[in-house]
PDB file of C-alpha atoms in Angstrom:
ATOM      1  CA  UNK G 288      89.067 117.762 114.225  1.00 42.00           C
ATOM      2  CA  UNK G 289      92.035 115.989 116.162  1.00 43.00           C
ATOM      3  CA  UNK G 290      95.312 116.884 115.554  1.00 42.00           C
ATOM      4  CA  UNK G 291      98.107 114.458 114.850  1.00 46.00           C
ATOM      5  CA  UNK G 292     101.956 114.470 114.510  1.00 49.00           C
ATOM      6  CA  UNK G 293     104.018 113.215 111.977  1.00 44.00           C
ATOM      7  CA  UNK G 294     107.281 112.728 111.068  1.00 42.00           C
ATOM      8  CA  UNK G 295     108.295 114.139 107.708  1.00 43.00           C
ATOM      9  CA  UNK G 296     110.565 113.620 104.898  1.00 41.00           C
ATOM     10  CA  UNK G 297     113.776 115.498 106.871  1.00 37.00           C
ATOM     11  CA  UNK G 298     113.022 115.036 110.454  1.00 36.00           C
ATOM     12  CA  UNK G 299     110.830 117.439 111.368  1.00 36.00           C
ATOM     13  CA  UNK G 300     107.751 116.706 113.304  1.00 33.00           C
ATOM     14  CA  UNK G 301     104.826 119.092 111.945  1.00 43.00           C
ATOM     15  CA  UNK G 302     100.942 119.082 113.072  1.00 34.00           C
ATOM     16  CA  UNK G 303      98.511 117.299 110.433  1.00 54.00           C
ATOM     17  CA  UNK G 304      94.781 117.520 110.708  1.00 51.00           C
ATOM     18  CA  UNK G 305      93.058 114.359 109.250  1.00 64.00           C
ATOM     19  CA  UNK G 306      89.350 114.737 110.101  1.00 65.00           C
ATOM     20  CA  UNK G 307      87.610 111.743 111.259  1.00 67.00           C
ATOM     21  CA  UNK G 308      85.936 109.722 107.864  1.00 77.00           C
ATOM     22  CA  UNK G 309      82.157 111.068 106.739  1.00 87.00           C
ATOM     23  CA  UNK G 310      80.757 108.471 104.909  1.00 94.00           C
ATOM     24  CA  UNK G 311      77.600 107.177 104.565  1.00 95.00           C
ATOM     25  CA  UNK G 312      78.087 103.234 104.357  1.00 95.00           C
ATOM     26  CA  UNK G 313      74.346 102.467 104.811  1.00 94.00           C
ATOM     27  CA  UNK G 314      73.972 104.667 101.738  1.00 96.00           C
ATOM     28  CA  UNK G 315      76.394 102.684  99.606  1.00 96.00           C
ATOM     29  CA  UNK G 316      75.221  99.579 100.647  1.00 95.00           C
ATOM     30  CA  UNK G 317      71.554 100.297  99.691  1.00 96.00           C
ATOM     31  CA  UNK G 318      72.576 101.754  96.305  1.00 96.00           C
ATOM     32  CA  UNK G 319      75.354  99.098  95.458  1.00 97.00           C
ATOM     33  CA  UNK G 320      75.670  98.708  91.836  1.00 97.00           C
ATOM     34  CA  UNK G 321      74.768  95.265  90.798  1.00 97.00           C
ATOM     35  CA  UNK G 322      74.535  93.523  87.080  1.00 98.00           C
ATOM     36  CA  UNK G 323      75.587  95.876  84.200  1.00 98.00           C
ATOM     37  CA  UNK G 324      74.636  93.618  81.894  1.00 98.00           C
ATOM     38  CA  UNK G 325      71.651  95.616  80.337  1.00 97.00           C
ATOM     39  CA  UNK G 326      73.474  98.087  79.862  1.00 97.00           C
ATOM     40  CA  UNK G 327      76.677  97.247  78.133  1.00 98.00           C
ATOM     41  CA  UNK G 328      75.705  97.382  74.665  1.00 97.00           C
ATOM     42  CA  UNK G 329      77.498  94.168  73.683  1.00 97.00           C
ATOM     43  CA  UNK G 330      75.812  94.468  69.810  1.00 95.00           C
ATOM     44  CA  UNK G 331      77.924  97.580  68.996  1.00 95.00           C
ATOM     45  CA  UNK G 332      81.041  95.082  69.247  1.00 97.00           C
ATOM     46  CA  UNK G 333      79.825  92.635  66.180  1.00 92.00           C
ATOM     47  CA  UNK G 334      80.435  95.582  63.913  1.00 92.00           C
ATOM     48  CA  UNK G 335      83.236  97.537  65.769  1.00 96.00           C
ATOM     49  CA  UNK G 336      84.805  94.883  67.477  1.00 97.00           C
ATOM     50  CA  UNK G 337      88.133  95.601  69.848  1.00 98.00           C
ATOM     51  CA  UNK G 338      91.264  95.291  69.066  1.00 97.00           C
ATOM     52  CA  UNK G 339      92.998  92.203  70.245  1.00 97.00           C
ATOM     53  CA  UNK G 340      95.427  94.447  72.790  1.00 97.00           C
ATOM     54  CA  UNK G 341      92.311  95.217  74.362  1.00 98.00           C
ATOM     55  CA  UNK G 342      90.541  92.170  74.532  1.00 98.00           C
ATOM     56  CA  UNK G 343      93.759  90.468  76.462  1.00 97.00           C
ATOM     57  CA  UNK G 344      93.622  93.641  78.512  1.00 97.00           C
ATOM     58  CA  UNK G 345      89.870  93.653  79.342  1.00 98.00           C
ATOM     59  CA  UNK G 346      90.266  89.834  80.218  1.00 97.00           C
ATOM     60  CA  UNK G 347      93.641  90.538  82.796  1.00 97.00           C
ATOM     61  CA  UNK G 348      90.904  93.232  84.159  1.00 97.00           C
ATOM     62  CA  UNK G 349      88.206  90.903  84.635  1.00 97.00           C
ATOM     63  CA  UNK G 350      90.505  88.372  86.584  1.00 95.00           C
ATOM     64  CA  UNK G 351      91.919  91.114  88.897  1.00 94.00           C
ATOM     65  CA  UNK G 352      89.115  92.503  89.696  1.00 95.00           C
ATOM     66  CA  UNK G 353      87.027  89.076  90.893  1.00 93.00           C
ATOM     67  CA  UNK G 354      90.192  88.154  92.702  1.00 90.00           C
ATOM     68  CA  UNK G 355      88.875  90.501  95.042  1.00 84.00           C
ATOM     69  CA  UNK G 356      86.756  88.047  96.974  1.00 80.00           C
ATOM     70  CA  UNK G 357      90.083  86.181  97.815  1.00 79.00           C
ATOM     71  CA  UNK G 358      91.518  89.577  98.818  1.00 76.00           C
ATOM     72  CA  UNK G 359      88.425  90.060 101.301  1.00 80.00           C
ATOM     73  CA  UNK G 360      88.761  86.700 102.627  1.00 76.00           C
ATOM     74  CA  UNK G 361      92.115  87.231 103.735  1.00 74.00           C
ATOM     75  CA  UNK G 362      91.092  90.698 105.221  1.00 75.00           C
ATOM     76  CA  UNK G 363      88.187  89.337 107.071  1.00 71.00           C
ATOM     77  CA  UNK G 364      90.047  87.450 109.279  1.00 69.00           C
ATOM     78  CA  UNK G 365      91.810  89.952 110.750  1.00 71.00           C
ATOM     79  CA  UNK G 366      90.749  92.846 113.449  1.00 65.00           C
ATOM     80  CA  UNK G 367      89.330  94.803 110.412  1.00 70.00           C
ATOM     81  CA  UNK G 368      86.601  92.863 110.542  1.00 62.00           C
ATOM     82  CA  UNK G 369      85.742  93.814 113.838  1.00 75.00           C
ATOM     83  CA  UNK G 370      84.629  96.974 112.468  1.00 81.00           C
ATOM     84  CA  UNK G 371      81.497  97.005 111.569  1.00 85.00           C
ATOM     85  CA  UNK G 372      81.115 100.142 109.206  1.00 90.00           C
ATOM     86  CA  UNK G 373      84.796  98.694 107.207  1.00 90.00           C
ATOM     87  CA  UNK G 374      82.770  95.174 106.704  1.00 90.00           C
ATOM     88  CA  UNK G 375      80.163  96.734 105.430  1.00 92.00           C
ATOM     89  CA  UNK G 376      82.033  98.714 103.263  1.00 94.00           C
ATOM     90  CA  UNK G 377      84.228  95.766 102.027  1.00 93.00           C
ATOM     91  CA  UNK G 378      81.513  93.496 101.718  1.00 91.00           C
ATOM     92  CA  UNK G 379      79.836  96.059  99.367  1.00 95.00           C
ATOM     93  CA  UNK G 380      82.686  96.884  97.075  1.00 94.00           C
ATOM     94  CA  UNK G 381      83.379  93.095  96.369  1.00 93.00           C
ATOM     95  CA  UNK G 382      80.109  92.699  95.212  1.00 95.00           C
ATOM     96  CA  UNK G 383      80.545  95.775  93.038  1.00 97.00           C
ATOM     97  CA  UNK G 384      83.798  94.761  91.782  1.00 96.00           C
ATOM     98  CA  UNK G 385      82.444  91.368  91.326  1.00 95.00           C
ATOM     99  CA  UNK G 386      79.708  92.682  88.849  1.00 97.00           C
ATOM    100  CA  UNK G 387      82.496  95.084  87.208  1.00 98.00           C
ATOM    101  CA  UNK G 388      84.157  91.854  86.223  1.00 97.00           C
ATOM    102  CA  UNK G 389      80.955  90.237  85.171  1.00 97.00           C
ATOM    103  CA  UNK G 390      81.115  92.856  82.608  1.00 98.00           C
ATOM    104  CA  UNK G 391      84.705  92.558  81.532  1.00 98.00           C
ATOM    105  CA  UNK G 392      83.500  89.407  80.694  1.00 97.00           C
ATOM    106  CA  UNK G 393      80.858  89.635  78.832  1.00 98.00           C
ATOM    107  CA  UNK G 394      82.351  91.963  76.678  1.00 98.00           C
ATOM    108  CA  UNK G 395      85.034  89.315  75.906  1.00 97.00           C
ATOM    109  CA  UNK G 396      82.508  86.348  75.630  1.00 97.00           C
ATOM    110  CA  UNK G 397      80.636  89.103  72.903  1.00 96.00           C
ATOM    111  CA  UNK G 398      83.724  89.174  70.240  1.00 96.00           C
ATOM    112  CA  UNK G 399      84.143  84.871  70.629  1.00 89.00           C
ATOM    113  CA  UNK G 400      82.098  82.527  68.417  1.00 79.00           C
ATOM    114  CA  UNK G 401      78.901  81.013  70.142  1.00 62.00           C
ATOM    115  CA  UNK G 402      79.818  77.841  71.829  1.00 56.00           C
ATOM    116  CA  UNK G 403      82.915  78.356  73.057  1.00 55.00           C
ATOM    117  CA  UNK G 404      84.553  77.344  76.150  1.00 53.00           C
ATOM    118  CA  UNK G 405      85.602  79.545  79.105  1.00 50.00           C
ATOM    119  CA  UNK G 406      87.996  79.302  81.271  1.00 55.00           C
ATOM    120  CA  UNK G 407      86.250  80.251  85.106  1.00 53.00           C
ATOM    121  CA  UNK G 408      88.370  78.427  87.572  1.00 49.00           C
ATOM    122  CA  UNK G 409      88.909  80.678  90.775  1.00 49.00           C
ATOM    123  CA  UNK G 410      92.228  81.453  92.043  1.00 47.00           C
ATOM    124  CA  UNK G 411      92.838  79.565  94.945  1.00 47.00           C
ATOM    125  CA  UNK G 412      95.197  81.336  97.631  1.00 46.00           C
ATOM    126  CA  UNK G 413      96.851  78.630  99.694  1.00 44.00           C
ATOM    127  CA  UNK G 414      95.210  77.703 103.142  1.00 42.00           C
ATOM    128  CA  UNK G 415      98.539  77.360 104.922  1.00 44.00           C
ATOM    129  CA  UNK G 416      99.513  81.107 103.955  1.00 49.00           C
ATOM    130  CA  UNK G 417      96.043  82.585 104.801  1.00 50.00           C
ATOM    131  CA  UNK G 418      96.118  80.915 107.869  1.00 47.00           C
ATOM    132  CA  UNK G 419      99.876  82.094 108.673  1.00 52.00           C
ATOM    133  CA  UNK G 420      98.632  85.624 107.342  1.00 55.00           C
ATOM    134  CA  UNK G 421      95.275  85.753 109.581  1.00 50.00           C
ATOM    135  CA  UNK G 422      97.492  84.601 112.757  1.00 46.00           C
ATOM    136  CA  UNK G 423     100.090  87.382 111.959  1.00 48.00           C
ATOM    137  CA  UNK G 424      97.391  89.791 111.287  1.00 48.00           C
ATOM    138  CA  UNK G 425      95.512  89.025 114.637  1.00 51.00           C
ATOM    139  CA  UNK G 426      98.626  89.098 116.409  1.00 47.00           C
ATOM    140  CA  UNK G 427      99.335  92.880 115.227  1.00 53.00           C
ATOM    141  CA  UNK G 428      95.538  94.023 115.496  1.00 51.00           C
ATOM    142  CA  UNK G 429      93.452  97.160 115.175  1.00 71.00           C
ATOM    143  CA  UNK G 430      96.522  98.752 113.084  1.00 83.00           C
ATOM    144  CA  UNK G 431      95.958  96.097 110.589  1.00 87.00           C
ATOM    145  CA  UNK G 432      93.155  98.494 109.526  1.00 91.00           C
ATOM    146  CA  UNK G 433      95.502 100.909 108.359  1.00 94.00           C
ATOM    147  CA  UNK G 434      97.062  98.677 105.825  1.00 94.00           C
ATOM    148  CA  UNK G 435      93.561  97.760 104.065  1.00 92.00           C
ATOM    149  CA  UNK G 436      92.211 100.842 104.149  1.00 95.00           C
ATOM    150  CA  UNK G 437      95.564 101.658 102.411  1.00 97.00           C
ATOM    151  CA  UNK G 438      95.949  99.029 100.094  1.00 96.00           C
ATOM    152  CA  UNK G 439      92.471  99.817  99.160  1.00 96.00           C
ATOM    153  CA  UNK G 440      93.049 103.770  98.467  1.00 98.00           C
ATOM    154  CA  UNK G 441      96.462 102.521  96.297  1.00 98.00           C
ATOM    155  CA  UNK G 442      94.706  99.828  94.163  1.00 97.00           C
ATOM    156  CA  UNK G 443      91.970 102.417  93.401  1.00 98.00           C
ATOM    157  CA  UNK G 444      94.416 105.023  92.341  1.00 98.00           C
ATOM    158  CA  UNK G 445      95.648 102.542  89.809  1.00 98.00           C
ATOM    159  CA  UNK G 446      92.876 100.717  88.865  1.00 98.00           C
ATOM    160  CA  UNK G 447      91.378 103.996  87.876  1.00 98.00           C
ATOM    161  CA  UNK G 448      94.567 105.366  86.102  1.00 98.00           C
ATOM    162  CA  UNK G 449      94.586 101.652  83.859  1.00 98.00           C
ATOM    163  CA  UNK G 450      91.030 102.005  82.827  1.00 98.00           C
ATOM    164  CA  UNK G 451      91.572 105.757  81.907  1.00 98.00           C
ATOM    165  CA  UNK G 452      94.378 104.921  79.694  1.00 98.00           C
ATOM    166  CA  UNK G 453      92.487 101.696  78.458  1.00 98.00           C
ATOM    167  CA  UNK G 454      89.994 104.372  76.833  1.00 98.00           C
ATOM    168  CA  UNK G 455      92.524 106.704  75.476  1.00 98.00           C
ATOM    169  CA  UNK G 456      93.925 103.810  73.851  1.00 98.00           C
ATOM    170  CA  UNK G 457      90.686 102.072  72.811  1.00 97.00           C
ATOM    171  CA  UNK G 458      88.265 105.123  72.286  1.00 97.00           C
ATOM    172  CA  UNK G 459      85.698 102.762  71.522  1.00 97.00           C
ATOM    173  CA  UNK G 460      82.344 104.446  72.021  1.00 97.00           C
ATOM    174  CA  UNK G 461      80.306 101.470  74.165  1.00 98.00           C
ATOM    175  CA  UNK G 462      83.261 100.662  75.543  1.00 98.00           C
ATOM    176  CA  UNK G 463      84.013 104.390  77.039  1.00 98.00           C
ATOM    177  CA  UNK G 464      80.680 104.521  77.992  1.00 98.00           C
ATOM    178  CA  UNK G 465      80.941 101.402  80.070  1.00 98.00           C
ATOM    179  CA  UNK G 466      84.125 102.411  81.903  1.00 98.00           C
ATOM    180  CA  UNK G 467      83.277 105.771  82.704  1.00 98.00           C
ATOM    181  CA  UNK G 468      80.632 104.044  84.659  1.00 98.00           C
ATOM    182  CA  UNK G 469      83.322 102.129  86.532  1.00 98.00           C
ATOM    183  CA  UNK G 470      85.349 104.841  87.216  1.00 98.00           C
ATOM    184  CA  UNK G 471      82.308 106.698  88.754  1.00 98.00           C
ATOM    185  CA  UNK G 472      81.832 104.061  90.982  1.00 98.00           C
ATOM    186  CA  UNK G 473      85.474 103.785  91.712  1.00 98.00           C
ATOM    187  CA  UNK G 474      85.557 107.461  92.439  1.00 98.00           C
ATOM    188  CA  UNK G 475      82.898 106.174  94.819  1.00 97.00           C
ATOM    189  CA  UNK G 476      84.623 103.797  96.667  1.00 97.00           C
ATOM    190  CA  UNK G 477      87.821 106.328  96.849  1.00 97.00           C
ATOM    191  CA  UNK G 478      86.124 107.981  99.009  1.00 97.00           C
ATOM    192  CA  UNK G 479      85.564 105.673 101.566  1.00 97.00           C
ATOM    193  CA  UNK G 480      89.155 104.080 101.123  1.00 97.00           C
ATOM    194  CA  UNK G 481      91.347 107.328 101.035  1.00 97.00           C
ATOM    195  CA  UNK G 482      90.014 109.526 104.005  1.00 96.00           C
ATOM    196  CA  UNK G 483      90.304 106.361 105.851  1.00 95.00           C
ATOM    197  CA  UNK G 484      93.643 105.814 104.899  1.00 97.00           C
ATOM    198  CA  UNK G 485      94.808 108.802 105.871  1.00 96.00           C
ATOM    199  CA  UNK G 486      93.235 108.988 109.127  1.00 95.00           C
ATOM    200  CA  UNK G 487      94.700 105.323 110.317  1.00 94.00           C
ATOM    201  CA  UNK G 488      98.018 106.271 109.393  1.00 96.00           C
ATOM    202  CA  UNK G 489      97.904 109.387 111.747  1.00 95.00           C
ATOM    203  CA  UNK G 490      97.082 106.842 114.566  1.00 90.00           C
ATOM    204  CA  UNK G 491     100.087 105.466 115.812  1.00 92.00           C
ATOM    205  CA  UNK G 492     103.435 104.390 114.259  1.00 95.00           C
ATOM    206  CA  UNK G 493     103.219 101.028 114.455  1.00 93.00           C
ATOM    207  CA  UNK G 494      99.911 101.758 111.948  1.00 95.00           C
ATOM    208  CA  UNK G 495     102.469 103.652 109.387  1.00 97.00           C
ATOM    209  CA  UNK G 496     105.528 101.065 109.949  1.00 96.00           C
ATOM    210  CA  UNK G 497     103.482  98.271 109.379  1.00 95.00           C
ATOM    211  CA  UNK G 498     101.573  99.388 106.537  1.00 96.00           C
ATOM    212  CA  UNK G 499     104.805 100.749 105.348  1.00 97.00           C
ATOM    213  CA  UNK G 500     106.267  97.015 104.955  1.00 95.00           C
ATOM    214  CA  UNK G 501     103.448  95.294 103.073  1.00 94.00           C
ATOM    215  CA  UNK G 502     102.964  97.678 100.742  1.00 97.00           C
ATOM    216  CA  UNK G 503     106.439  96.785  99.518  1.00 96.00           C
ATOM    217  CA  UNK G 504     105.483  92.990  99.873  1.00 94.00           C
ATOM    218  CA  UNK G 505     102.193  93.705  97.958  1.00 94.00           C
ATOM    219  CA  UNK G 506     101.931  92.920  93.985  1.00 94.00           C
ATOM    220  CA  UNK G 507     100.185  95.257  92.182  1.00 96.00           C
ATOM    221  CA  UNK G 508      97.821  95.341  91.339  1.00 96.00           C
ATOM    222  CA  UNK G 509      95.752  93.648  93.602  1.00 92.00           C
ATOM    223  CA  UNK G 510      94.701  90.105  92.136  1.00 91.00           C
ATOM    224  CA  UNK G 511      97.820  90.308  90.018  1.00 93.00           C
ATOM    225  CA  UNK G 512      98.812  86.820  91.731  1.00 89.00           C
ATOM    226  CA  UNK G 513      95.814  85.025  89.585  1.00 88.00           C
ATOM    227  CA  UNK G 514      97.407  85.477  86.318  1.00 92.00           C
ATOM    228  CA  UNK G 515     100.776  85.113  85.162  1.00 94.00           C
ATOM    229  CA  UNK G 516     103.308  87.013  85.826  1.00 95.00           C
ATOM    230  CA  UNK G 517     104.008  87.863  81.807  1.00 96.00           C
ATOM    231  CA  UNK G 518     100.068  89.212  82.549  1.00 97.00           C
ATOM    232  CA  UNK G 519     101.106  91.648  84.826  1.00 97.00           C
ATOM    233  CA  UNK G 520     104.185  92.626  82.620  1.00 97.00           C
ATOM    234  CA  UNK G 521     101.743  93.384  79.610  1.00 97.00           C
ATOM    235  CA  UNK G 522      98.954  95.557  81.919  1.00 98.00           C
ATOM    236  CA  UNK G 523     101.748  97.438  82.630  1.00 98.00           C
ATOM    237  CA  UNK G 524     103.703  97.701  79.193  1.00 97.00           C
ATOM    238  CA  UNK G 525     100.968  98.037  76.987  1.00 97.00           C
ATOM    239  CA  UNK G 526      98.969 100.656  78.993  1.00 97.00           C
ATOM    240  CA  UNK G 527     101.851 102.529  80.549  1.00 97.00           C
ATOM    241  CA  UNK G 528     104.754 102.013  78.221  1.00 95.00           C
ATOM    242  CA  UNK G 529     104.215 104.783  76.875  1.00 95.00           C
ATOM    243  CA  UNK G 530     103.017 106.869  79.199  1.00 96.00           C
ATOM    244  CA  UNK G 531     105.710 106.169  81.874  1.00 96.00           C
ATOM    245  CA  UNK G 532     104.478 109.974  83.408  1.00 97.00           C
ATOM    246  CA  UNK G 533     101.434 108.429  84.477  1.00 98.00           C
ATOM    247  CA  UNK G 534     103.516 106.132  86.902  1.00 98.00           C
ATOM    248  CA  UNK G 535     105.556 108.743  88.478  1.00 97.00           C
ATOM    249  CA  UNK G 536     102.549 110.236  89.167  1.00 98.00           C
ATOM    250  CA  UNK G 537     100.691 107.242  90.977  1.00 98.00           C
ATOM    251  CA  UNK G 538     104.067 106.995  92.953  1.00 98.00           C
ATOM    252  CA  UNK G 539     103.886 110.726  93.883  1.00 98.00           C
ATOM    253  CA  UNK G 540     100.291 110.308  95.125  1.00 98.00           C
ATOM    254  CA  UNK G 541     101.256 107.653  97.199  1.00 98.00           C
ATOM    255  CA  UNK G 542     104.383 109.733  98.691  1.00 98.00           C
ATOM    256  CA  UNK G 543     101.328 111.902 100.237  1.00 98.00           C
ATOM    257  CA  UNK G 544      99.989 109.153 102.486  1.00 98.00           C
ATOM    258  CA  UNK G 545     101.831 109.716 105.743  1.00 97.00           C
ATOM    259  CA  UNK G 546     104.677 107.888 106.429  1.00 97.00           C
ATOM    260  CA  UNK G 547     104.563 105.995 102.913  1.00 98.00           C
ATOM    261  CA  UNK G 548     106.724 108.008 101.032  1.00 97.00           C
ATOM    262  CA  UNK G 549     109.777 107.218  99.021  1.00 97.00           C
ATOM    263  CA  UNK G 550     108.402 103.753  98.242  1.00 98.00           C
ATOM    264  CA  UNK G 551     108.028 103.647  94.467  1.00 98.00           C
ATOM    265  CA  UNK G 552     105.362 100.874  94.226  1.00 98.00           C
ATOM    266  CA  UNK G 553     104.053 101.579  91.023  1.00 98.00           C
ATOM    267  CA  UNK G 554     107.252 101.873  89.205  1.00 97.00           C
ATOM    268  CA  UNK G 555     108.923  98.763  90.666  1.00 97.00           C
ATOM    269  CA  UNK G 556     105.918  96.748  89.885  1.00 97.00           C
ATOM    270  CA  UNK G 557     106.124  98.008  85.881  1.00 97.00           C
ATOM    271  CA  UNK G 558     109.765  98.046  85.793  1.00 91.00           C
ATOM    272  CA  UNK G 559     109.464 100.515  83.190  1.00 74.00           C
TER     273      UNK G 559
END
């Protein structure tokens, strides 16, 4: 287990042990979880149908979460890609995130009349900033691994903290059923992101300053650029409003990555 120094809060230099990352990629890839679609239960909607706070939320979910695919595009053409256990890895949770927001919508399409139009256009991230982003991100290199892999642990910590509340708020008994699912294989793909998080940022500075600055240029949560901003506002009102503990505690997780604390991500992005 290599040892690793880092700065903390006050100056001090201590000695922090982040193990190398044990996970089984070829595993996960084999065992991805595909199409929920058999299993959703969408009948038990036509007589207990959602309430209309959900069904906006549900829909916000569905967007973020297939926005991933432009998130991996942008990460794939960087030096992360030149690992081959991360693309597997990334490659693999897109196409389970892409079948979690299959669900979403089907459980939206479930509580509409037959016949009616959806919306499916893909968000579109601008070729000129992609480009600008990839050349920027080649330019810094192998740390640029750190920032994914961190990005990655932070939008799992929240995702999984929205659905959680989504089913305190919604106790809907298919609809529990079906996220618990998700968050198992969120819980799942935590464990990939975080230990790897963790062990970049021990790598070098540069890994920690860098990663450091575009968290605070991120929006959260990832994918939050393909809706409207007044989207974002209500994920974060009408989920957390009330529950404004549950953001201070998302922020204090973060504080534990090394050399990301003091940020306040979460709470800037509700502006509760």
């Amino acid at each position: 287990m290599p040892e690793r120094k880092e700065a903390s809060a006050n100056g001090a230099v201590d000695i922090m042990r982040f193990p190398a990352p044990d996970f089984d990629v070829r595993n996960y890839a084999r065992d991805a979880a595909a199409s929920h679609r058999d299993e959703l239960g969408l009948d038990g909607y036509k007589s207990n149908p959602l309430s209309t706070e959900s069904l906006r939320l549900i829909r916000y979910l569905q967007i973020i979460e297939r926005a991933t695919m432009t998130h991996l595009r942008g990460v794939l053409v960087t030096a992360t890609h030149k690992d081959a256990r991360i693309t597997a890895f990334l490659t693999t949770w897109a196409f389970e995130k892409y079948w979690i927001a299959d669900a979403f919508e089907q459980i939206g399409l479930a509580h509409q009349p037959v016949g009616t139009d959806v919306d499916r256009a893909p968000f579109i991230t601008p070729v000129e900033r992609t480009i600008r982003e990839a050349i920027y991100a080649n330019i810094v290199g192998l740390p640029m691994i750190a920032v994914h892999m961190t990005l990655g642990t932070i939008d799992t910590w929240l995702s999984q903290a929205a659905y959680r509340r989504l089913i305190s708020l919604e106790p809907h008994p298919q609809l529990t059923k079906t996220v618990n699912k998700f968050l198992a294989l969120k819980d799942r793909q935590l464990a990939f992101f975080e230990p790897q998080a963790r062990y970049r940022l021990t790598e070098s500075a540069q890994a920690r300053t860098i990663t450091r600055r575009r968290l605070v240029k991120t929006p959260w949560p990832i994918g939050a650029k393909a809706e409207p901003a007044h989207e974002t506002e209500y994920f974060f009102e009408w989920l957390f409003g009330s529950a404004r503990e549950l953001i201070s505690e998302l922020d204090a997780r973060i504080d534990t990555l090394p050399g990301q604390s003091g940020l306040s991500l979460i709470g800037k992005a509700a502006r509760l």
